[in-house]
Amino acid sequence: MIVTPAIIKFPKIGNSSLGYISLAEKENLPFTVNRIYWTYFTPEDVERGGHSHLELEQILVAVAGSITIRTEMQNGEKHTFILDSPDKGLLIPKLCWREMKYSHNAVQMCIASIAYDESDYIRDYEAFKKLTYSAI
Ligand code: TYD
């Protein structure tokens, strides 16, 4: 089964006079969470990403600011997503090429399925496109 990137809506508790809480219950997540990390202070002229992963699945959340994420699956399917609200996340499946740009105040939380492992990265776009399903 080929899974495509998709927006996940998190519950939002509260109101505008009090403020809000959003949360991710493990029962509602599409994978078992192994680690969480966050990126911030990314200059607006910097593009991050430029890789896909063999095994890693991630959910990106803009806990502050906004993030524009361009994705491409191996079959050529492309999408552009804008994360601009802390109650939304983007599920990035395995073998999904991604490129991200950030507003100056963006803080990106990444909910990840496995440990950091450089050998899980495909950082060469041509190699990503050439990788056949049968080779995976
Ligand atoms: P990378 O995953 O390429 O970040 P992004 O997709 O946001 O551009 O990681 C950037 C650099 O940080 C790269 O050299 C690998 C390193 N890194 C670690 O050392 N440990 C980690 O847990 C992560 C996620 C990245």
Coordinates of C-alpha atoms and ligand atoms in Angstrom, one line a residue:
M1 CA 0.0 0.0 0.0
I2 CA 1.3 3.4 -0.9
V3 CA 0.5 6.0 1.7
T4 CA 0.5 9.7 0.7
P5 CA 1.2 12.7 2.8
A6 CA -1.8 14.0 4.7
I7 CA -2.9 16.7 7.1
I8 CA -3.8 15.4 10.6
K9 CA -6.1 17.5 12.7
F10 CA -5.3 17.4 16.5
P11 CA -7.9 18.1 19.1
K12 CA -8.1 21.7 20.2
I13 CA -9.3 22.3 23.8
G14 CA -10.0 25.8 25.1
N15 CA -11.3 29.1 23.8
S16 CA -9.9 32.4 22.6
S17 CA -10.2 34.1 26.0
L18 CA -8.3 31.3 27.8
G19 CA -6.0 29.9 25.1
Y20 CA -5.8 26.4 23.8
I21 CA -4.3 22.9 24.3
S22 CA -3.7 20.5 21.4
L23 CA -2.6 17.0 22.0
A24 CA -1.6 13.8 20.3
E25 CA -2.8 10.6 22.0
K26 CA -0.7 7.6 20.9
E27 CA -3.9 5.6 20.0
N28 CA -4.7 8.3 17.3
L29 CA -1.2 8.4 15.7
P30 CA -0.5 6.3 12.6
F31 CA 2.8 5.0 14.0
T32 CA 4.5 4.2 17.3
V33 CA 6.4 7.3 18.4
N34 CA 10.1 6.9 19.1
R35 CA 11.3 10.5 19.4
I36 CA 10.4 14.1 19.1
Y37 CA 12.7 16.9 18.1
W38 CA 12.2 20.5 16.9
T39 CA 13.8 23.0 14.6
Y40 CA 13.7 26.7 14.9
F41 CA 15.4 30.0 13.9
T42 CA 15.6 28.8 10.3
P43 CA 16.3 31.9 8.1
E44 CA 13.5 32.6 5.7
D45 CA 15.8 32.2 2.7
V46 CA 16.9 28.7 3.7
E47 CA 15.2 25.6 2.4
R48 CA 15.4 22.5 4.6
G49 CA 14.7 18.9 3.8
G50 CA 15.8 17.7 0.4
H51 CA 15.6 14.1 1.3
S52 CA 13.4 11.1 1.8
H53 CA 13.6 8.2 4.1
L54 CA 13.5 4.4 3.7
E55 CA 11.8 3.7 7.0
L56 CA 11.3 6.9 9.0
E57 CA 7.7 8.2 9.2
Q58 CA 7.2 11.7 10.6
I59 CA 4.5 14.2 11.6
L60 CA 5.5 17.8 11.3
V61 CA 3.7 20.5 13.3
A62 CA 4.2 24.2 13.2
V63 CA 3.8 24.9 16.9
A64 CA 4.6 28.5 16.0
G65 CA 4.8 30.4 12.7
S66 CA 4.1 28.8 9.4
I67 CA 5.9 26.2 7.3
T68 CA 5.4 25.5 3.6
I69 CA 6.2 21.9 2.7
R70 CA 6.5 20.6 -0.8
T71 CA 6.3 16.8 -1.1
E72 CA 6.8 14.3 -3.9
M73 CA 6.1 10.6 -3.9
Q74 CA 8.0 8.2 -6.1
N75 CA 5.1 8.0 -8.5
G76 CA 5.6 11.7 -9.2
E77 CA 2.6 12.8 -7.1
K78 CA 3.4 16.3 -5.8
H79 CA 1.7 18.4 -3.1
T80 CA 2.2 21.7 -1.3
F81 CA 1.0 22.0 2.2
I82 CA 1.0 25.0 4.5
L83 CA 1.2 24.4 8.2
D84 CA 0.0 27.6 10.0
S85 CA -1.9 26.4 13.0
P86 CA -0.6 24.4 16.0
D87 CA -3.6 22.1 15.8
K88 CA -2.5 20.7 12.4
G89 CA 0.2 18.2 11.5
L90 CA 1.5 16.8 8.3
L91 CA 2.0 13.0 8.1
I92 CA 5.1 12.3 5.9
P93 CA 5.2 8.7 4.9
K94 CA 8.2 6.6 4.0
L95 CA 9.8 7.4 0.6
C96 CA 8.4 10.9 0.4
W97 CA 10.7 13.6 -0.9
R98 CA 10.2 16.9 1.1
E99 CA 11.4 20.5 1.0
M100 CA 10.4 23.0 3.7
K101 CA 10.5 26.8 4.0
Y102 CA 9.8 28.6 7.2
S103 CA 8.5 31.9 8.5
H104 CA 11.0 33.8 10.6
N105 CA 9.2 32.8 13.8
A106 CA 8.5 29.1 12.9
V107 CA 9.1 26.3 15.4
Q108 CA 8.7 22.9 13.8
M109 CA 8.0 19.9 16.0
C110 CA 8.8 16.6 14.4
I111 CA 7.2 13.4 15.8
A112 CA 9.3 10.6 14.5
S113 CA 8.8 6.8 14.3
I114 CA 12.5 5.7 14.6
A115 CA 15.8 6.9 15.8
Y116 CA 18.1 9.2 13.8
D117 CA 20.1 7.1 11.4
E118 CA 21.9 8.7 8.5
S119 CA 21.7 5.5 6.5
D120 CA 17.9 5.8 6.4
Y121 CA 18.2 9.0 4.4
I122 CA 18.1 9.3 0.6
R123 CA 19.6 12.7 0.0
D124 CA 20.1 12.4 -3.7
Y125 CA 17.0 13.3 -5.7
E126 CA 17.9 11.2 -8.8
A127 CA 18.6 8.2 -6.5
F128 CA 15.1 8.8 -4.9
K129 CA 13.4 8.8 -8.3
K130 CA 15.3 5.7 -9.5
L131 CA 14.6 3.6 -6.5
T132 CA 12.1 1.1 -7.6
Y133 CA 9.4 -0.4 -5.4
S134 CA 10.9 -3.8 -5.9
A135 CA 14.2 -2.6 -4.6
I136 CA 12.7 -1.5 -1.3
Ligands
TYD1 P1 17.9 16.8 8.5 O1 17.1 15.7 8.9 O2 18.5 16.8 7.1 O3 17.1 18.2 8.7 P2 16.0 18.9 7.8 O4 15.2 17.9 7.1 O5 15.2 19.7 8.8 O6 16.7 19.8 6.8 O7 19.1 17.1 9.6 C1 19.9 18.2 9.5 C2 21.3 17.8 10.1 O8 21.2 17.5 11.4 C3 21.9 16.6 9.3 O9 23.3 16.9 9.2 C4 21.7 15.5 10.3 C5 21.6 16.1 11.6 N1 20.7 15.5 12.6 C6 21.3 14.9 13.7 O10 22.5 14.9 13.9 N2 20.5 14.2 14.6 C7 19.1 14.2 14.4 O11 18.4 13.6 15.3 C8 18.6 14.8 13.3 C9 17.1 14.8 13.0 C10 19.4 15.4 12.4

